PDB file of C-alpha atoms in Angstrom:
ATOM      1  CA  MET A   4     -16.051   5.503  49.401  1.00 34.00           C
ATOM      2  CA  SER A   5     -14.924   5.802  53.011  1.00 35.00           C
ATOM      3  CA  TYR A   6     -12.543   8.333  54.467  1.00 35.00           C
ATOM      4  CA  GLY A   7     -13.184   7.214  58.016  1.00 38.00           C
ATOM      5  CA  GLY A   8      -9.484   6.652  58.659  1.00 35.00           C
ATOM      6  CA  TYR A   9      -9.019  10.398  58.647  1.00 36.00           C
ATOM      7  CA  GLY A  10     -11.413  10.869  61.541  1.00 40.00           C
ATOM      8  CA  TYR A  11     -14.078  12.651  59.514  1.00 39.00           C
ATOM      9  CA  GLY A  12     -17.612  11.362  59.327  1.00 40.00           C
ATOM     10  CA  GLN A  13     -17.258   9.110  62.383  1.00 40.00           C
ATOM     11  CA  GLN A  14     -18.606   9.517  65.884  1.00 41.00           C
ATOM     12  CA  GLY A  15     -16.114  11.396  67.980  1.00 41.00           C
ATOM     13  CA  GLY A  16     -13.571  13.861  66.611  1.00 45.00           C
ATOM     14  CA  TYR A  17     -14.903  15.561  63.516  1.00 45.00           C
ATOM     15  CA  GLY A  18     -18.041  13.443  63.359  1.00 44.00           C
ATOM     16  CA  GLN A  19     -19.692  15.057  66.385  1.00 47.00           C
ATOM     17  CA  PRO A  20     -22.984  16.708  65.423  1.00 54.00           C
ATOM     18  CA  GLN A  21     -22.090  20.106  66.810  1.00 68.00           C
ATOM     19  CA  ALA A  22     -20.703  23.321  65.437  1.00 74.00           C
ATOM     20  CA  PRO A  23     -16.905  23.584  65.450  1.00 76.00           C
ATOM     21  CA  GLN A  24     -15.438  25.256  68.523  1.00 78.00           C
ATOM     22  CA  GLY A  25     -15.797  29.021  68.372  1.00 81.00           C
ATOM     23  CA  VAL A  26     -18.419  28.935  65.608  1.00 84.00           C
ATOM     24  CA  ASP A  27     -21.979  30.015  66.353  1.00 88.00           C
ATOM     25  CA  PRO A  28     -24.291  27.207  65.164  1.00 87.00           C
ATOM     26  CA  ASN A  29     -26.924  29.779  64.162  1.00 90.00           C
ATOM     27  CA  TRP A  30     -24.395  31.588  61.956  1.00 92.00           C
ATOM     28  CA  LEU A  31     -23.333  28.285  60.397  1.00 92.00           C
ATOM     29  CA  SER A  32     -26.994  27.376  59.870  1.00 94.00           C
ATOM     30  CA  GLY A  33     -27.420  30.632  57.930  1.00 95.00           C
ATOM     31  CA  ILE A  34     -24.458  29.703  55.703  1.00 94.00           C
ATOM     32  CA  PHE A  35     -25.974  26.250  55.151  1.00 96.00           C
ATOM     33  CA  GLN A  36     -29.346  27.743  54.220  1.00 96.00           C
ATOM     34  CA  ARG A  37     -27.761  30.128  51.689  1.00 94.00           C
ATOM     35  CA  ILE A  38     -25.937  27.224  50.027  1.00 95.00           C
ATOM     36  CA  ASP A  39     -29.068  25.013  50.041  1.00 96.00           C
ATOM     37  CA  ARG A  40     -30.703  26.994  47.222  1.00 95.00           C
ATOM     38  CA  ASP A  41     -33.515  24.515  46.579  1.00 97.00           C
ATOM     39  CA  ARG A  42     -34.411  24.442  50.315  1.00 96.00           C
ATOM     40  CA  SER A  43     -34.258  20.641  50.377  1.00 97.00           C
ATOM     41  CA  GLY A  44     -32.512  20.535  53.741  1.00 96.00           C
ATOM     42  CA  ALA A  45     -29.394  19.084  52.118  1.00 97.00           C
ATOM     43  CA  ILE A  46     -26.591  20.432  49.954  1.00 97.00           C
ATOM     44  CA  SER A  47     -26.010  18.773  46.591  1.00 96.00           C
ATOM     45  CA  ALA A  48     -22.692  18.648  44.761  1.00 95.00           C
ATOM     46  CA  SER A  49     -23.859  21.349  42.343  1.00 93.00           C
ATOM     47  CA  GLU A  50     -24.944  23.632  45.212  1.00 94.00           C
ATOM     48  CA  LEU A  51     -21.617  23.108  46.977  1.00 93.00           C
ATOM     49  CA  GLN A  52     -19.671  23.788  43.780  1.00 92.00           C
ATOM     50  CA  VAL A  53     -21.435  27.138  43.351  1.00 89.00           C
ATOM     51  CA  ALA A  54     -20.682  28.064  46.982  1.00 88.00           C
ATOM     52  CA  LEU A  55     -16.971  27.212  46.913  1.00 85.00           C
ATOM     53  CA  SER A  56     -14.374  29.713  45.801  1.00 71.00           C
ATOM     54  CA  ASN A  57     -10.856  28.784  44.819  1.00 64.00           C
ATOM     55  CA  GLY A  58      -9.628  32.365  44.650  1.00 65.00           C
ATOM     56  CA  THR A  59      -9.503  32.509  40.847  1.00 69.00           C
ATOM     57  CA  TRP A  60     -13.242  32.891  40.170  1.00 71.00           C
ATOM     58  CA  THR A  61     -13.200  29.596  38.285  1.00 76.00           C
ATOM     59  CA  PRO A  62     -15.491  26.775  39.397  1.00 77.00           C
ATOM     60  CA  PHE A  63     -14.196  24.046  41.670  1.00 83.00           C
ATOM     61  CA  ASN A  64     -13.426  20.821  39.889  1.00 88.00           C
ATOM     62  CA  PRO A  65     -16.648  18.729  39.982  1.00 91.00           C
ATOM     63  CA  GLU A  66     -14.714  15.611  41.001  1.00 93.00           C
ATOM     64  CA  THR A  67     -13.198  17.465  43.973  1.00 91.00           C
ATOM     65  CA  VAL A  68     -16.682  18.546  45.039  1.00 94.00           C
ATOM     66  CA  ARG A  69     -17.998  14.967  44.712  1.00 94.00           C
ATOM     67  CA  LEU A  70     -15.090  13.721  46.839  1.00 94.00           C
ATOM     68  CA  MET A  71     -15.846  16.331  49.485  1.00 93.00           C
ATOM     69  CA  ILE A  72     -19.497  15.267  49.567  1.00 96.00           C
ATOM     70  CA  GLY A  73     -18.424  11.609  49.753  1.00 95.00           C
ATOM     71  CA  MET A  74     -16.129  12.260  52.700  1.00 95.00           C
ATOM     72  CA  PHE A  75     -18.961  13.620  54.841  1.00 95.00           C
ATOM     73  CA  ASP A  76     -22.113  11.957  53.470  1.00 97.00           C
ATOM     74  CA  ARG A  77     -22.590   9.532  56.375  1.00 94.00           C
ATOM     75  CA  ASP A  78     -26.095   8.486  55.323  1.00 95.00           C
ATOM     76  CA  ASN A  79     -25.057   7.855  51.682  1.00 95.00           C
ATOM     77  CA  SER A  80     -27.744  10.188  50.357  1.00 96.00           C
ATOM     78  CA  GLY A  81     -25.448  11.820  47.795  1.00 96.00           C
ATOM     79  CA  THR A  82     -25.895  15.143  49.612  1.00 97.00           C
ATOM     80  CA  ILE A  83     -24.815  16.583  52.945  1.00 96.00           C
ATOM     81  CA  ASN A  84     -27.287  17.570  55.630  1.00 96.00           C
ATOM     82  CA  PHE A  85     -26.582  20.224  58.264  1.00 95.00           C
ATOM     83  CA  GLN A  86     -24.869  17.807  60.661  1.00 92.00           C
ATOM     84  CA  GLU A  87     -22.580  16.591  57.870  1.00 95.00           C
ATOM     85  CA  PHE A  88     -22.018  20.184  56.744  1.00 95.00           C
ATOM     86  CA  MET A  89     -20.691  21.106  60.184  1.00 93.00           C
ATOM     87  CA  SER A  90     -18.064  18.371  59.836  1.00 92.00           C
ATOM     88  CA  LEU A  91     -17.185  19.592  56.323  1.00 93.00           C
ATOM     89  CA  TRP A  92     -16.877  23.171  57.604  1.00 91.00           C
ATOM     90  CA  LYS A  93     -14.449  22.040  60.330  1.00 91.00           C
ATOM     91  CA  TYR A  94     -12.387  20.052  57.843  1.00 90.00           C
ATOM     92  CA  VAL A  95     -12.069  22.944  55.376  1.00 87.00           C
ATOM     93  CA  THR A  96     -11.309  25.413  58.165  1.00 88.00           C
ATOM     94  CA  ASP A  97      -8.598  23.141  59.581  1.00 88.00           C
ATOM     95  CA  TRP A  98      -6.944  22.863  56.148  1.00 83.00           C
ATOM     96  CA  GLN A  99      -7.126  26.636  55.633  1.00 85.00           C
ATOM     97  CA  ASN A 100      -5.462  27.192  58.987  1.00 85.00           C
ATOM     98  CA  CYS A 101      -2.781  24.640  58.154  1.00 86.00           C
ATOM     99  CA  PHE A 102      -2.123  26.360  54.811  1.00 85.00           C
ATOM    100  CA  ARG A 103      -1.952  29.787  56.434  1.00 86.00           C
ATOM    101  CA  SER A 104       0.494  28.539  59.048  1.00 85.00           C
ATOM    102  CA  TYR A 105       2.978  27.672  56.271  1.00 85.00           C
ATOM    103  CA  ASP A 106       2.218  30.669  54.031  1.00 87.00           C
ATOM    104  CA  ARG A 107       4.561  32.838  56.103  1.00 86.00           C
ATOM    105  CA  ASP A 108       4.496  35.840  53.742  1.00 89.00           C
ATOM    106  CA  ASN A 109       0.671  35.740  53.425  1.00 87.00           C
ATOM    107  CA  SER A 110       0.957  35.657  49.642  1.00 86.00           C
ATOM    108  CA  GLY A 111      -1.820  33.107  49.190  1.00 83.00           C
ATOM    109  CA  SER A 112       0.731  30.695  47.741  1.00 84.00           C
ATOM    110  CA  ILE A 113       3.246  28.307  49.217  1.00 84.00           C
ATOM    111  CA  ASP A 114       6.686  29.035  47.783  1.00 86.00           C
ATOM    112  CA  LYS A 115       9.592  26.594  47.628  1.00 89.00           C
ATOM    113  CA  ASN A 116      10.942  27.452  51.081  1.00 86.00           C
ATOM    114  CA  GLU A 117       7.500  27.380  52.709  1.00 83.00           C
ATOM    115  CA  LEU A 118       6.814  23.996  51.107  1.00 83.00           C
ATOM    116  CA  LYS A 119      10.131  22.663  52.396  1.00 85.00           C
ATOM    117  CA  THR A 120       9.203  23.819  55.913  1.00 84.00           C
ATOM    118  CA  ALA A 121       5.756  22.206  55.618  1.00 81.00           C
ATOM    119  CA  LEU A 122       7.113  18.885  54.339  1.00 82.00           C
ATOM    120  CA  THR A 123       9.760  18.813  57.047  1.00 85.00           C
ATOM    121  CA  GLY A 124       7.060  19.409  59.657  1.00 79.00           C
ATOM    122  CA  PHE A 125       4.824  16.730  58.170  1.00 74.00           C
ATOM    123  CA  GLY A 126       7.773  14.322  58.102  1.00 75.00           C
ATOM    124  CA  ARG A 127       8.356  14.855  61.830  1.00 67.00           C
ATOM    125  CA  LEU A 128       4.660  14.311  62.479  1.00 59.00           C
ATOM    126  CA  PHE A 129       4.589  11.040  60.494  1.00 59.00           C
ATOM    127  CA  ASN A 130       7.741   9.811  62.223  1.00 61.00           C
ATOM    128  CA  PHE A 131       6.158  10.608  65.592  1.00 58.00           C
ATOM    129  CA  ILE A 132       2.969   8.725  64.660  1.00 59.00           C
ATOM    130  CA  ARG A 133       4.934   5.637  63.583  1.00 56.00           C
ATOM    131  CA  MET A 134       6.753   5.465  66.947  1.00 52.00           C
TER     132      MET A 134
END
């Protein structure tokens, strides 16, 4: 399954094998090593599922975790190595920042008005891209 159209997992953009801007690669390496419980040098779907938190203390949906692995598994190993993990980290961080920018009251949820603002903004973005 390829998600290359989104700019992730390709050379350039999010596919660059470097830590995201403002993130210490050594710190990110420590995170990677804590997630890689079996010390294989790669993170499996089950290891990633354990590491992810959705804020409700319930496990992430296994299919969501498999999709996340698939988006960044450039070598088709079924796992993500450190280089791929850096791209995943950037992707998740970007989405968190996007969410927070629309969660104006910092409630951890997007209410009806915040969603309307987000969709309006996305609509302008898509119209701009089509031009």
